[in-house]
Short mmCIF file of C-alpha atoms and ligand atoms in Angstrom, two decimals:
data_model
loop_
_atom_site.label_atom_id
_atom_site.label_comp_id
_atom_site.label_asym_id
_atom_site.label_seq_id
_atom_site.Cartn_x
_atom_site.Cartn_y
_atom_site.Cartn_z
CA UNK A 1 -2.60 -24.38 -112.90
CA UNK A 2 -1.74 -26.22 -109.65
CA UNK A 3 -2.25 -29.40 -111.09
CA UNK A 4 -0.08 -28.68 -114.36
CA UNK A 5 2.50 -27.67 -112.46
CA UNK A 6 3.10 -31.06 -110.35
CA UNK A 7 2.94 -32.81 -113.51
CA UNK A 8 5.31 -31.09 -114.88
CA UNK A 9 7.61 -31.80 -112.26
CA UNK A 10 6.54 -35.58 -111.94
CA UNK A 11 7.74 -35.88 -115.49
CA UNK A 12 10.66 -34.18 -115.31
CA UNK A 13 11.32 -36.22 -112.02
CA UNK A 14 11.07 -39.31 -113.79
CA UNK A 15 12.60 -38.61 -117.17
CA UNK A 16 15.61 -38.04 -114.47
CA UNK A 17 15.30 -41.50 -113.04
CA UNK A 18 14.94 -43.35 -116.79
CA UNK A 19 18.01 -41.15 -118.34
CA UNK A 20 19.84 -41.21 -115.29
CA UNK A 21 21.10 -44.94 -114.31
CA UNK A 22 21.67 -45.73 -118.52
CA UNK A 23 24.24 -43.31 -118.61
CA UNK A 24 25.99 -44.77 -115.43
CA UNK A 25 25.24 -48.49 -116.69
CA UNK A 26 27.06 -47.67 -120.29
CA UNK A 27 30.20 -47.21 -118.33
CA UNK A 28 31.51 -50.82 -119.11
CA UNK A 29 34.89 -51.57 -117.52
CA UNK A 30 37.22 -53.85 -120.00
CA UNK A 31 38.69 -55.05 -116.57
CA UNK A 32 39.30 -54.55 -112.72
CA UNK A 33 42.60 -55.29 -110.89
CA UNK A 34 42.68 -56.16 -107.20
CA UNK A 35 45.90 -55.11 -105.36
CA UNK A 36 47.67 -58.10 -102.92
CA UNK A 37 49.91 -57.75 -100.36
CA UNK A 38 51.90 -60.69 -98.28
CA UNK A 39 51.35 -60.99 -94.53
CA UNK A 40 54.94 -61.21 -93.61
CA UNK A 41 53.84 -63.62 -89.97
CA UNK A 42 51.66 -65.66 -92.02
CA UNK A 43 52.98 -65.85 -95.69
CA UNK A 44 49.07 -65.02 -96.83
CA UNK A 45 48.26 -63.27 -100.02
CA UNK A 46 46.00 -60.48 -98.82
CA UNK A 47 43.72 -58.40 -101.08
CA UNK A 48 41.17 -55.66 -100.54
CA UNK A 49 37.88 -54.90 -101.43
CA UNK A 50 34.77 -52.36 -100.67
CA UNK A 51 31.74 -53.85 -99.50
CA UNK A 52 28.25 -53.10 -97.94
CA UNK A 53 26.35 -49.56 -98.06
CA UNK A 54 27.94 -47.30 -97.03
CA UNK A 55 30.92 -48.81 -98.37
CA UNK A 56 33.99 -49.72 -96.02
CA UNK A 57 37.12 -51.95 -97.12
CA UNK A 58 37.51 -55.29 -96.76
CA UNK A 59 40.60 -57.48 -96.05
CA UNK A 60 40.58 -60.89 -97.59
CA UNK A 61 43.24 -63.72 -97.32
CA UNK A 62 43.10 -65.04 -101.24
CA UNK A 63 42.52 -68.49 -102.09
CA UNK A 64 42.59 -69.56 -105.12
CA UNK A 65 40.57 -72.86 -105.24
CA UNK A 66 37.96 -71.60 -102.75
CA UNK A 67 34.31 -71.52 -103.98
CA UNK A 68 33.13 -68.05 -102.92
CA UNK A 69 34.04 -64.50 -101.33
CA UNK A 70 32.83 -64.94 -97.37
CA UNK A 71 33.20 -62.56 -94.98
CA UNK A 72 32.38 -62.94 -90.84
CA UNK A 73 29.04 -61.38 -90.71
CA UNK A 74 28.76 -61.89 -86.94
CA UNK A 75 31.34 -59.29 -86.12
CA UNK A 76 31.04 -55.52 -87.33
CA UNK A 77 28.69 -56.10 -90.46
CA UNK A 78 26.31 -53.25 -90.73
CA UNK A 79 24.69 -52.29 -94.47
CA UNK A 80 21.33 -50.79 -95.76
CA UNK A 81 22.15 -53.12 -98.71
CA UNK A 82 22.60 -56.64 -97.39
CA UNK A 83 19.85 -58.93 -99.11
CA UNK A 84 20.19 -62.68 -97.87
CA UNK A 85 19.15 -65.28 -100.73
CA UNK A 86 16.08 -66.62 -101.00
CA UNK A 87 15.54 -70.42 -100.81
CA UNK A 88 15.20 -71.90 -104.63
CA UNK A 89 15.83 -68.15 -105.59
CA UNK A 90 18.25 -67.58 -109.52
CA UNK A 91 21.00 -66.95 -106.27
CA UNK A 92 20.72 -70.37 -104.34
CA UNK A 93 20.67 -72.01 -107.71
CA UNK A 94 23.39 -69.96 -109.39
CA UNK A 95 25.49 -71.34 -106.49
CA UNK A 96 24.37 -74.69 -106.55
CA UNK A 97 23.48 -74.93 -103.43
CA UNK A 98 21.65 -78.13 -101.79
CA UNK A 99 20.63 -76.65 -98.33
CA UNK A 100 18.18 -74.45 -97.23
CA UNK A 101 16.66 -73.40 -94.12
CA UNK A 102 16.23 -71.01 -91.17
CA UNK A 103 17.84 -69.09 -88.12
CA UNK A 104 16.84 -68.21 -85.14
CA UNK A 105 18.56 -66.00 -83.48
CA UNK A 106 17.80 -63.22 -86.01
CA UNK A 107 17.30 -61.73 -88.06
CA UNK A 108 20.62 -59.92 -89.09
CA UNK A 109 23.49 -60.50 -91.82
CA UNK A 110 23.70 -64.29 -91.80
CA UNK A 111 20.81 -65.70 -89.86
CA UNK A 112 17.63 -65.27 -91.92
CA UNK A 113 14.64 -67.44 -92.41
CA UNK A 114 14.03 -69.12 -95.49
CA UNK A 115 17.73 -68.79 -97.03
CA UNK A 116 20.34 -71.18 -98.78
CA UNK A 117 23.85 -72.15 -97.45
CA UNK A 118 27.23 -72.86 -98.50
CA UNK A 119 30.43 -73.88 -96.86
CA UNK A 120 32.71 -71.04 -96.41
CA UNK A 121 35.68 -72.88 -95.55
CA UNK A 122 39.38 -71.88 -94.17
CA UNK A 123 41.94 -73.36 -95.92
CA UNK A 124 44.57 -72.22 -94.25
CA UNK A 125 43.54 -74.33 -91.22
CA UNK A 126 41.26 -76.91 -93.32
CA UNK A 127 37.75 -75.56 -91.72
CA UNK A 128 34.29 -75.30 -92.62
CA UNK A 129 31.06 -74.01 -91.34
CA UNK A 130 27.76 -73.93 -92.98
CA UNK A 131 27.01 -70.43 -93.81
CA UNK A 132 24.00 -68.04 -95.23
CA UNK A 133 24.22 -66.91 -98.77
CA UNK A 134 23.51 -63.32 -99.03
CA UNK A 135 24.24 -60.34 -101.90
CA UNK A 136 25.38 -56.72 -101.40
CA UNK A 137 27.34 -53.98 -102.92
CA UNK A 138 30.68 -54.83 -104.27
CA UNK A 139 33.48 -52.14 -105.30
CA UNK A 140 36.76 -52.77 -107.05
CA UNK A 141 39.02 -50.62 -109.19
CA UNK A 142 38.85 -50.83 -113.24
CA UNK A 143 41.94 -51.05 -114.92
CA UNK A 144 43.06 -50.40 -118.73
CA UNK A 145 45.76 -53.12 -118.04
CA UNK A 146 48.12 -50.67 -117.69
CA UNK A 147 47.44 -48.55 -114.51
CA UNK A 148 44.22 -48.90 -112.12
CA UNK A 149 41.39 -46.62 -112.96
CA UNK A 150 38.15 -45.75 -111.50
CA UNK A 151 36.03 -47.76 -109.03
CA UNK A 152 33.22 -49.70 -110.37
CA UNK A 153 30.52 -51.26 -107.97
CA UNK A 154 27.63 -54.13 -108.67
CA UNK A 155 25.03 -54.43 -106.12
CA UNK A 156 23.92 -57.66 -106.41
CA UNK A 157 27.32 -59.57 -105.55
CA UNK A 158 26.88 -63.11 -104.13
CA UNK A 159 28.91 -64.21 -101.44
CA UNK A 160 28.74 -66.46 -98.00
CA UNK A 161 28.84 -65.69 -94.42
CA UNK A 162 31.02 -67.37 -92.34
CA UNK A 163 31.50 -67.10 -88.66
CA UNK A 164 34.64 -65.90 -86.37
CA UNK A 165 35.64 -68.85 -85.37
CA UNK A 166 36.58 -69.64 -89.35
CA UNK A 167 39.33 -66.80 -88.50
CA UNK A 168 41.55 -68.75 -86.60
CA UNK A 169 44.63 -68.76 -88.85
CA UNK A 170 43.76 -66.25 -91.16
CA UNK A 171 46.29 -63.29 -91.26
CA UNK A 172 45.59 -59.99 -88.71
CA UNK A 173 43.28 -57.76 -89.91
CA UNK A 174 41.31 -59.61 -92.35
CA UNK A 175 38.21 -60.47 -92.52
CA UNK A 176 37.14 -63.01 -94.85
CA UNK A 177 38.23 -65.35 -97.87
CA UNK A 178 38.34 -63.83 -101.61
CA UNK A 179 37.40 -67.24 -103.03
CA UNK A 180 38.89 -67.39 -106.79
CA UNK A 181 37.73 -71.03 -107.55
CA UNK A 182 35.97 -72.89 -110.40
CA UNK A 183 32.21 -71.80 -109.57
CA UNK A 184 29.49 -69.63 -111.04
CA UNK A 185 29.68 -67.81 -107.85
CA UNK A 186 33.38 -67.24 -107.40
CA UNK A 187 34.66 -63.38 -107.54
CA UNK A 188 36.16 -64.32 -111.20
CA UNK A 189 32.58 -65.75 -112.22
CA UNK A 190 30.89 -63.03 -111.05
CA UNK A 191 32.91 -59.65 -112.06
CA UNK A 192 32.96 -61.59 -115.61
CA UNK A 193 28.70 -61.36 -115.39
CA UNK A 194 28.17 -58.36 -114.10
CA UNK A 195 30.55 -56.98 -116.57
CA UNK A 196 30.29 -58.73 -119.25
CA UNK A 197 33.91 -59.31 -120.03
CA UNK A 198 35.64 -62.82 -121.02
CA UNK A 199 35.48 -65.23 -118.47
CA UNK A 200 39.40 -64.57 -117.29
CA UNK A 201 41.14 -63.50 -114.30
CA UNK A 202 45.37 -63.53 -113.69
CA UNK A 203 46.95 -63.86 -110.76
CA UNK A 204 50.47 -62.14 -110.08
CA UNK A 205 52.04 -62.30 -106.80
CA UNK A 206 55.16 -60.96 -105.15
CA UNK A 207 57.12 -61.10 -102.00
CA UNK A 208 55.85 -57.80 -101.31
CA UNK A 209 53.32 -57.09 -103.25
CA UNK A 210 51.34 -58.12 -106.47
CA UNK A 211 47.89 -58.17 -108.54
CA UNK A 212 44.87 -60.11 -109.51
CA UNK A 213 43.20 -58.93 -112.84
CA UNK A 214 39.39 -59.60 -113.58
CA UNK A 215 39.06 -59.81 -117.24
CA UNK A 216 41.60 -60.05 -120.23
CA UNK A 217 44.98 -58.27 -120.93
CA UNK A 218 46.38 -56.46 -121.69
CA UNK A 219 48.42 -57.06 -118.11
CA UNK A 220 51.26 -54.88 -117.76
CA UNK A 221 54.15 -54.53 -115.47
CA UNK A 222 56.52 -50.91 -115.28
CA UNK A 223 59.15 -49.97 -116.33
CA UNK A 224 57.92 -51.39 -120.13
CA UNK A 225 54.72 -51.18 -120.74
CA UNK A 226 55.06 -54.86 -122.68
CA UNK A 227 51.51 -57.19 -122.24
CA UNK A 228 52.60 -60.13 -120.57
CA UNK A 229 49.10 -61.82 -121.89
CA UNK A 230 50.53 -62.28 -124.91
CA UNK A 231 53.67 -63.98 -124.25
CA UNK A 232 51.88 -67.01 -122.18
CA UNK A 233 52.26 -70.70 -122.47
CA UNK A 234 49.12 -72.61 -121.87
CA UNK A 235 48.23 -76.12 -120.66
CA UNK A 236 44.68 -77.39 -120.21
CA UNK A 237 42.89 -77.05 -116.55
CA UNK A 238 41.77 -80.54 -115.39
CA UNK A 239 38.49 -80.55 -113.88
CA UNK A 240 38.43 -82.97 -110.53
CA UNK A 241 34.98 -84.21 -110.49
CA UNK A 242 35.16 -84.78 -107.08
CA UNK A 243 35.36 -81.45 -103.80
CA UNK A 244 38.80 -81.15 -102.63
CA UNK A 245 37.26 -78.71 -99.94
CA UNK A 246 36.74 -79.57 -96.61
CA UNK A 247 32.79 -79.61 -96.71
CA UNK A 248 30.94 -79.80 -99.77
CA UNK A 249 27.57 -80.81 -101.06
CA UNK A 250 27.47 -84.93 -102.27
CA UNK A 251 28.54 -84.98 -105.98
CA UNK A 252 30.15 -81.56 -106.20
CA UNK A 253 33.08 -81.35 -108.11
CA UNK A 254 36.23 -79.58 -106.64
CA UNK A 255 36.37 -75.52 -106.86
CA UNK A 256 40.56 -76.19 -107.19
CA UNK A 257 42.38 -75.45 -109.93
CA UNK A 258 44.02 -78.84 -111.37
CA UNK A 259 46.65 -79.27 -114.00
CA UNK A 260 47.74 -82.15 -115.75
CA UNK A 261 52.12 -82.30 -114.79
CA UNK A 262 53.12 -85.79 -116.26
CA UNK A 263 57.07 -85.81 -114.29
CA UNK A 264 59.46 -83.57 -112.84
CA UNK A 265 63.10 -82.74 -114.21
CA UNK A 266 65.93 -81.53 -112.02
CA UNK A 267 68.74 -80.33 -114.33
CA UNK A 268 67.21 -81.26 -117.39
CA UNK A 269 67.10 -85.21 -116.46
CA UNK A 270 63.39 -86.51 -115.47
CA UNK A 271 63.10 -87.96 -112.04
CA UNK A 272 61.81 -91.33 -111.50
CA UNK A 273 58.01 -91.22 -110.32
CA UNK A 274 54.95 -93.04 -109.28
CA UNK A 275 52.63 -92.02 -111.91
CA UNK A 276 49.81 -93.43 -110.42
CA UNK A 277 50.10 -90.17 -108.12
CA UNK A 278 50.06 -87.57 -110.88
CA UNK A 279 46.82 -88.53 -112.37
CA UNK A 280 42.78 -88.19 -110.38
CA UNK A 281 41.97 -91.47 -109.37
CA UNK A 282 37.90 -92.01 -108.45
CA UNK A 283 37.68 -90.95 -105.06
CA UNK A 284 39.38 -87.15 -106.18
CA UNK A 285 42.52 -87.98 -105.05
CA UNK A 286 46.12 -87.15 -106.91
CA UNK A 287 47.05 -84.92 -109.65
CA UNK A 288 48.58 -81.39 -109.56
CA UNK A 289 46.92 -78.37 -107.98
CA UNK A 290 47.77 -74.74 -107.76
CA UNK A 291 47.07 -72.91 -104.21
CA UNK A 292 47.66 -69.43 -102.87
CA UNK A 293 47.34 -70.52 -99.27
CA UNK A 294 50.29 -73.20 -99.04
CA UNK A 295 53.42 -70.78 -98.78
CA UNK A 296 55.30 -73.19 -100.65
CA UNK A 297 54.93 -76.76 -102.84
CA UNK A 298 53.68 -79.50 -101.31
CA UNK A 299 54.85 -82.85 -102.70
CA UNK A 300 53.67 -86.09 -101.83
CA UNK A 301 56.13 -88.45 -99.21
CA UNK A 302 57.60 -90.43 -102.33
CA UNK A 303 57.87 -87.24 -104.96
CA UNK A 304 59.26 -84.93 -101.92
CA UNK A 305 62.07 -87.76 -101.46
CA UNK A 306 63.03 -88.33 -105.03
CA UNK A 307 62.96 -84.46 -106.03
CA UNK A 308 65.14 -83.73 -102.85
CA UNK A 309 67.66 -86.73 -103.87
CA UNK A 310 67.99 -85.62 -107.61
CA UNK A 311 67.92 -81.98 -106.46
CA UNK A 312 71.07 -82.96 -104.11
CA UNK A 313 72.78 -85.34 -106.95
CA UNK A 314 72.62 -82.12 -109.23
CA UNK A 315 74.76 -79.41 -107.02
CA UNK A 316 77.48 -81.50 -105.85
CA UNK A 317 80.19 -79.53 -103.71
CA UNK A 318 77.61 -77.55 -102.52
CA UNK A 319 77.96 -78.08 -98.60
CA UNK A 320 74.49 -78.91 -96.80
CA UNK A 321 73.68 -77.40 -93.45
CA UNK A 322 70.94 -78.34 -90.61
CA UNK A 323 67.48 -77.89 -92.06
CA UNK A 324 65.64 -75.42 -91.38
CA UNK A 325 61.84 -76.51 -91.05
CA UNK A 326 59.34 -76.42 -92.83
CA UNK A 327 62.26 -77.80 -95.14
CA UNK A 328 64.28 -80.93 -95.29
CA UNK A 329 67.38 -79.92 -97.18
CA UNK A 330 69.24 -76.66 -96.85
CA UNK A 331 72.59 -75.43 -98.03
CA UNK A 332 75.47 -73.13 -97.43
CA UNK A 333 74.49 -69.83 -99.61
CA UNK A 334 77.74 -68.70 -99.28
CA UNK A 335 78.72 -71.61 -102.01
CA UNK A 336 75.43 -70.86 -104.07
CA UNK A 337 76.32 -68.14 -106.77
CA UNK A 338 73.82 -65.34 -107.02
CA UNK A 339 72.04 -64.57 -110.21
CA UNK A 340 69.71 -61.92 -111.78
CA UNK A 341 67.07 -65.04 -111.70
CA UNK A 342 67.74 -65.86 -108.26
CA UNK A 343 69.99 -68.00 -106.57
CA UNK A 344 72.34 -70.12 -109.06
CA UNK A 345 70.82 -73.95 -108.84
CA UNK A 346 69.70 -76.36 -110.96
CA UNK A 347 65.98 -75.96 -112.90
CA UNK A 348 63.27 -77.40 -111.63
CA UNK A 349 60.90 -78.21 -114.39
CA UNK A 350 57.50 -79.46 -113.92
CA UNK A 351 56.65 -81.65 -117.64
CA UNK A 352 53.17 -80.48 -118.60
CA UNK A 353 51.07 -82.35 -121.81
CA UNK A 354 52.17 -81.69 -125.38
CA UNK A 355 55.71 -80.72 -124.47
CA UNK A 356 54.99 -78.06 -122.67
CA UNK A 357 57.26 -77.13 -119.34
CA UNK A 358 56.61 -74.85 -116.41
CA UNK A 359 60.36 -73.74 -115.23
CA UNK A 360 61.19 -73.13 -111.23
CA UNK A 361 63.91 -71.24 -111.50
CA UNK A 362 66.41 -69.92 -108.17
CA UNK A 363 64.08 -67.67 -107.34
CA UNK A 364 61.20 -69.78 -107.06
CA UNK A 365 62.94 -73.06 -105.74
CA UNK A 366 64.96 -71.60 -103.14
CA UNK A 367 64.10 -69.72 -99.56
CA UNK A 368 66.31 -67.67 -97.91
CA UNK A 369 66.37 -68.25 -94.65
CA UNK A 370 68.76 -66.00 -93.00
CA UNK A 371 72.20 -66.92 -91.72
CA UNK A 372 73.73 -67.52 -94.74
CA UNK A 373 71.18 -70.50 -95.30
CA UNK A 374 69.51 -71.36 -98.55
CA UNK A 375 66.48 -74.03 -98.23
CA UNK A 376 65.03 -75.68 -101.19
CA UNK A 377 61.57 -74.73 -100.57
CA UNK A 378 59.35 -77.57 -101.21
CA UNK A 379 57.66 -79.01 -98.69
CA UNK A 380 56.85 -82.68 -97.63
CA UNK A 381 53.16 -83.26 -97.96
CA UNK A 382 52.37 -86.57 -95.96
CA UNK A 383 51.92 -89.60 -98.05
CA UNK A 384 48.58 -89.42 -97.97
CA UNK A 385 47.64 -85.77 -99.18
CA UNK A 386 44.49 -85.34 -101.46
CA UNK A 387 46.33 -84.04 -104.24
CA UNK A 388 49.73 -85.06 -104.59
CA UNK A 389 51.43 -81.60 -105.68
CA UNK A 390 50.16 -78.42 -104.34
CA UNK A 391 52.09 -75.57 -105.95
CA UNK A 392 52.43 -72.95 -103.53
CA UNK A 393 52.67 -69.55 -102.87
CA UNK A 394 56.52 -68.85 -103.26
CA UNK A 395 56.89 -71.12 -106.19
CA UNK A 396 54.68 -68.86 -108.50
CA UNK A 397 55.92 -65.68 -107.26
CA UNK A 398 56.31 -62.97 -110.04
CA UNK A 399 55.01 -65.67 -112.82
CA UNK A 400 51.65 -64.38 -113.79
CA UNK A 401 49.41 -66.72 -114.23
CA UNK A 402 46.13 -66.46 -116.13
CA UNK A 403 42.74 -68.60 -115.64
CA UNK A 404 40.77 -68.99 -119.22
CA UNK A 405 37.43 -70.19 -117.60
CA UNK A 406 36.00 -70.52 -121.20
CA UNK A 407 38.55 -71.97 -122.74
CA UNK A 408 39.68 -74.14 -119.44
CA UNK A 409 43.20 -73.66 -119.43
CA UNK A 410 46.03 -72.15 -117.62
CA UNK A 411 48.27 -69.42 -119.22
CA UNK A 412 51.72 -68.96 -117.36
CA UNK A 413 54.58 -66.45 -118.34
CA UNK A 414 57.23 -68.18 -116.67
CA UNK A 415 59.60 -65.66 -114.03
CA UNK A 416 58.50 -61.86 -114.89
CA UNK A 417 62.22 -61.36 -113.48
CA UNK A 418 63.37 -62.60 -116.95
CA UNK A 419 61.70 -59.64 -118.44
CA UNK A 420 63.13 -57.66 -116.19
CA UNK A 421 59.97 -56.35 -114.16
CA UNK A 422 57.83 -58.05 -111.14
CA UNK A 423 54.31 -58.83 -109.76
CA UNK A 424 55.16 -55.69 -107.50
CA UNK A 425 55.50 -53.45 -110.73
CA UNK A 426 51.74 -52.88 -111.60
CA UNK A 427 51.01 -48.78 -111.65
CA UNK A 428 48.19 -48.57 -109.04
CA UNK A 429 46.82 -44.98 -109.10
CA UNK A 430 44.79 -43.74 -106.31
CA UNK A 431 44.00 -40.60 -107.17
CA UNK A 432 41.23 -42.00 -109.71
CA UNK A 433 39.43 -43.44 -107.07
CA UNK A 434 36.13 -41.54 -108.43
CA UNK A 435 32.49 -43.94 -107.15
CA UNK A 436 31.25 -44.94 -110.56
CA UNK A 437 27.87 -46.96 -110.08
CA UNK A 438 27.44 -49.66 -112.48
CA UNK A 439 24.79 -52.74 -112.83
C1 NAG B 1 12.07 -67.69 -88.26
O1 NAG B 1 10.86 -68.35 -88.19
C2 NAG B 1 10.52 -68.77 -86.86
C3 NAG B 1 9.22 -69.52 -86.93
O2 NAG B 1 9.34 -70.60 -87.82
C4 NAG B 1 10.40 -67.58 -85.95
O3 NAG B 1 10.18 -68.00 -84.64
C5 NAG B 1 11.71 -66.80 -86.00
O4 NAG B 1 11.59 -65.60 -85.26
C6 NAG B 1 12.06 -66.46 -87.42
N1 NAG B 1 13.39 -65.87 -87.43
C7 NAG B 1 13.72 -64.85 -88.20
C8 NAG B 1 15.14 -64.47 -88.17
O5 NAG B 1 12.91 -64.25 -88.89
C1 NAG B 2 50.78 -44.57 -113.80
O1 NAG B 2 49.45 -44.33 -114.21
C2 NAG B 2 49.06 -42.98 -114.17
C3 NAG B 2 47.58 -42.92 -114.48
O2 NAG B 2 47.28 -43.56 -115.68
C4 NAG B 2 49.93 -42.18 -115.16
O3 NAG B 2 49.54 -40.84 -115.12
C5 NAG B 2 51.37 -42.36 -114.78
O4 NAG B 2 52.19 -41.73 -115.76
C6 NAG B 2 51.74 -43.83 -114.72
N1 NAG B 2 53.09 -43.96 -114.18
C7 NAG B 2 54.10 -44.42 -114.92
C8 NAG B 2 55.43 -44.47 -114.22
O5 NAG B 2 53.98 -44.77 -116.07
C1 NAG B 3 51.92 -95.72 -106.52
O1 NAG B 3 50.92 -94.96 -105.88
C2 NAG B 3 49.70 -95.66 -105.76
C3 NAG B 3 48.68 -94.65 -105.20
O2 NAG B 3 49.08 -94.15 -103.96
C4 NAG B 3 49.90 -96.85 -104.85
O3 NAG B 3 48.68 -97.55 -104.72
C5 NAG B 3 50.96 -97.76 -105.46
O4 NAG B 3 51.25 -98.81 -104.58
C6 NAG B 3 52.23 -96.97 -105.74
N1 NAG B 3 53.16 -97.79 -106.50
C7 NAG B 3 54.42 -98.01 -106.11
C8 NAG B 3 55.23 -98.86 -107.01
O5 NAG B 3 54.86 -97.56 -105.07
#
């Protein structure tokens, strides 16, 4: 009887076990959101996720172009669920990477033997160290598209280590890099896998506060509940075959976002150009890219001076005023009339293939400084940059933009402000925050 009686219980134990994780795994979400906040000191876009086992939050400065998620494993990283990858494992080869080795002053999160490295790099400050690839627990929030919904986790989420020094520069408080970039093993790349959802992620960002969506729309702002997905205007994504990172493997192409802008218009009239700078020459160098971690545009020497001169041409009576740096033109705001879109100036329009335009309007083209001072926030890039235009952080401020991976190419709504609502308005809901295991 003894004997039937354990077996009975080792079957029901394991019919537990088989029935148990297939009901968790069928919960599929159609998408996750990521809240983002601005660090006021340091004009970062700062997100937050769960990581590790148990599970504890996360600060990350976001960067668009960057290759991976890394976090500082040397300071404070303790989890029952940390696996470091394998040399020639699916993991190292999934994120491409060429170097492999050991570590001797372990073993702990980021110095194992017989595991592959990346570059977790800091963009901010252009730094790089060479850093242990690893996998644990991941948590984010699903969302419907229309309010956030219950946390979803996937255990086996790839990501770097990187080292406290690579924190100089980064905004208090956080403690890594959400890397957003074109690679299998970017946070996009992977929530699309593990999920199983297209291969799309938006970005929204405010002065305050804003979004990041993993997956498709709908994407909707309060008060309307309107999908801004499906009022986008798209223009290809270039790939540039060549890293614009500041350590990268020989032959890899760059994780940055590139898009093809053939001229610039102030006030509807195209400014004169050196084309040669808009396009990828050989070495990687030129063309347009998007970044979250320059606060604002960053023009090359010769397309800084010629957009400031037309800019200047186009709002005569305006009176200037001492610049205010990082800026080389500023004006008297008392003289600028104020408008529902932002200050009253002159478009901006960056000329994309097949007729298509990406309009800066007020809001996006001009800083407030204080003092009665209005700055026309582009910045002067050197003239020598690696890419020639670096759309920054102010410039797509409540303009969602959307990444189709598959389809490689960029979806942007042009200024949410038109459609009356913000990055700012997405209806985050806390009180859903129910652990939902899944993968
Ligand atoms: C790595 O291997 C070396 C021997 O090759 C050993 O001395 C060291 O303790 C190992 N380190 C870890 C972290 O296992
Ligand atoms: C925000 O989302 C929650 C949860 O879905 C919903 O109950 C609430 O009504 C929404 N708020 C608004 C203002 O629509
Ligand atoms: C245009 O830019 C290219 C690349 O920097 C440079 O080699 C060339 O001299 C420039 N042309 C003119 C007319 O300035």
């Amino acid at each position: 009887m003894a004997i039937s009686t354990s077996f009975l219980l080792f079957s029901a134990s394991l019919l537990f076990f088989i029935v148990s994780p297939s009901i968790q795994a069928s919960f599929r979400p159609k998408a996750l959101v990521l809240p983002v906040s601005k660090d006021d000191s340091t004009n970062q876009y700062i997100t937050e996720i769960k990581q590790r086992t148990p599970l504890v939050p996360v600060k990350l400065t976001l960067d668009l172009g960057a290759a991976s998620l890394w976090v500082d494993c040397d300071r404070d990283y303790v989890s029952s669920t940390y696996k470091p990858a394998r040399c020639n494992s699916a993991q190292c080869n999934l994120a491409r990477s060429k170097s492999c080795g050991d570590c001797f002053e372990g073993p702990r999160p980021g110095c194992n033997n017989n595991t592959c490295n990346l570059f977790p790099a800091n963009n901010v400050v252009n730094s790089a160290t060479i850093g242990e690839v690893a996998q644990d627990v991941v948590s984010v929030q699903s969302t419907d598209g229309k309010s956030s919904g219950e946390a979803v986790s996937t255990s086996k989420f790839l990501f770097t280590c990187g080292s406290t020094f690579l924190m100089d520069g980064l905004a208090s408080g956080v403690n890594g890099v959400a890397g957003l970039g074109r690679t299998k093993v970017s946070m996009p790349s992977q929530f699309s896998a593990a999920f199983s959802f297209p291969r799309k992620f938006a970005v929204c960002l405010g002065s305050s506060s804003g979004v990041v969506f993993f997956g498709d729309g709908p994407y909707s702002f309060l008060p309307s509940v309107t999908d801004i997905s499906k009022s986008l205007s798209y223009t290809p994504l270039i790939l540039n075959p060549v890293s614009t990172a500041p350590s990268s493997f020989e032959g890899e192409p760059s994780s940055d976002y590139f898009i093809g802008v053939t001229g610039i218009s102030v006030n509807g009239k195209l400014v004169a150009l050196n084309k040669t700078l808009l396009s990828i020459n050989k070495e990687g160098h030129g063309g347009t890219k998007i970044s979250t971690v320059a606060a604002y545009t960053l023009l090359q020497t010769s397309i800084y001076k010629a957009v400031v001169k037309a800019f200047i041409k186009e709002i005569p009576g305006v009176p200037r005023v001492k610049a205010v740096a990082p800026f080389g033109v500023c004006f008297d705001a008392k003289s600028i009339s104020s408008t529902r879109v932002g200050p009253g100036v002159p478009n901006i329009d960056l000329e994309l293939p097949n007729k298509v335009v990406w309009g800066i309007i007020g809001f996006n083209s001009m800083v407030n400084v204080g003092n009665d001072v209005l700055c026309l926030g582009f910045v002067d890039g050197g003239s020598e940059p690696t890419s020639s235009i670096v759309i920054g952080g102010h410039q797509i401020e409540h303009n969602l933009l959307q990444f189709d991976l598959a389809a490689s190419r960029l979806g942007f709504s042009s200024s949410l402000l038109f459609q009356k609502t913000t990055c700012s308005n997405f209806n985050f809901t806390s009180a859903a925050y129910v652990e939902h295991s899944s993968i």
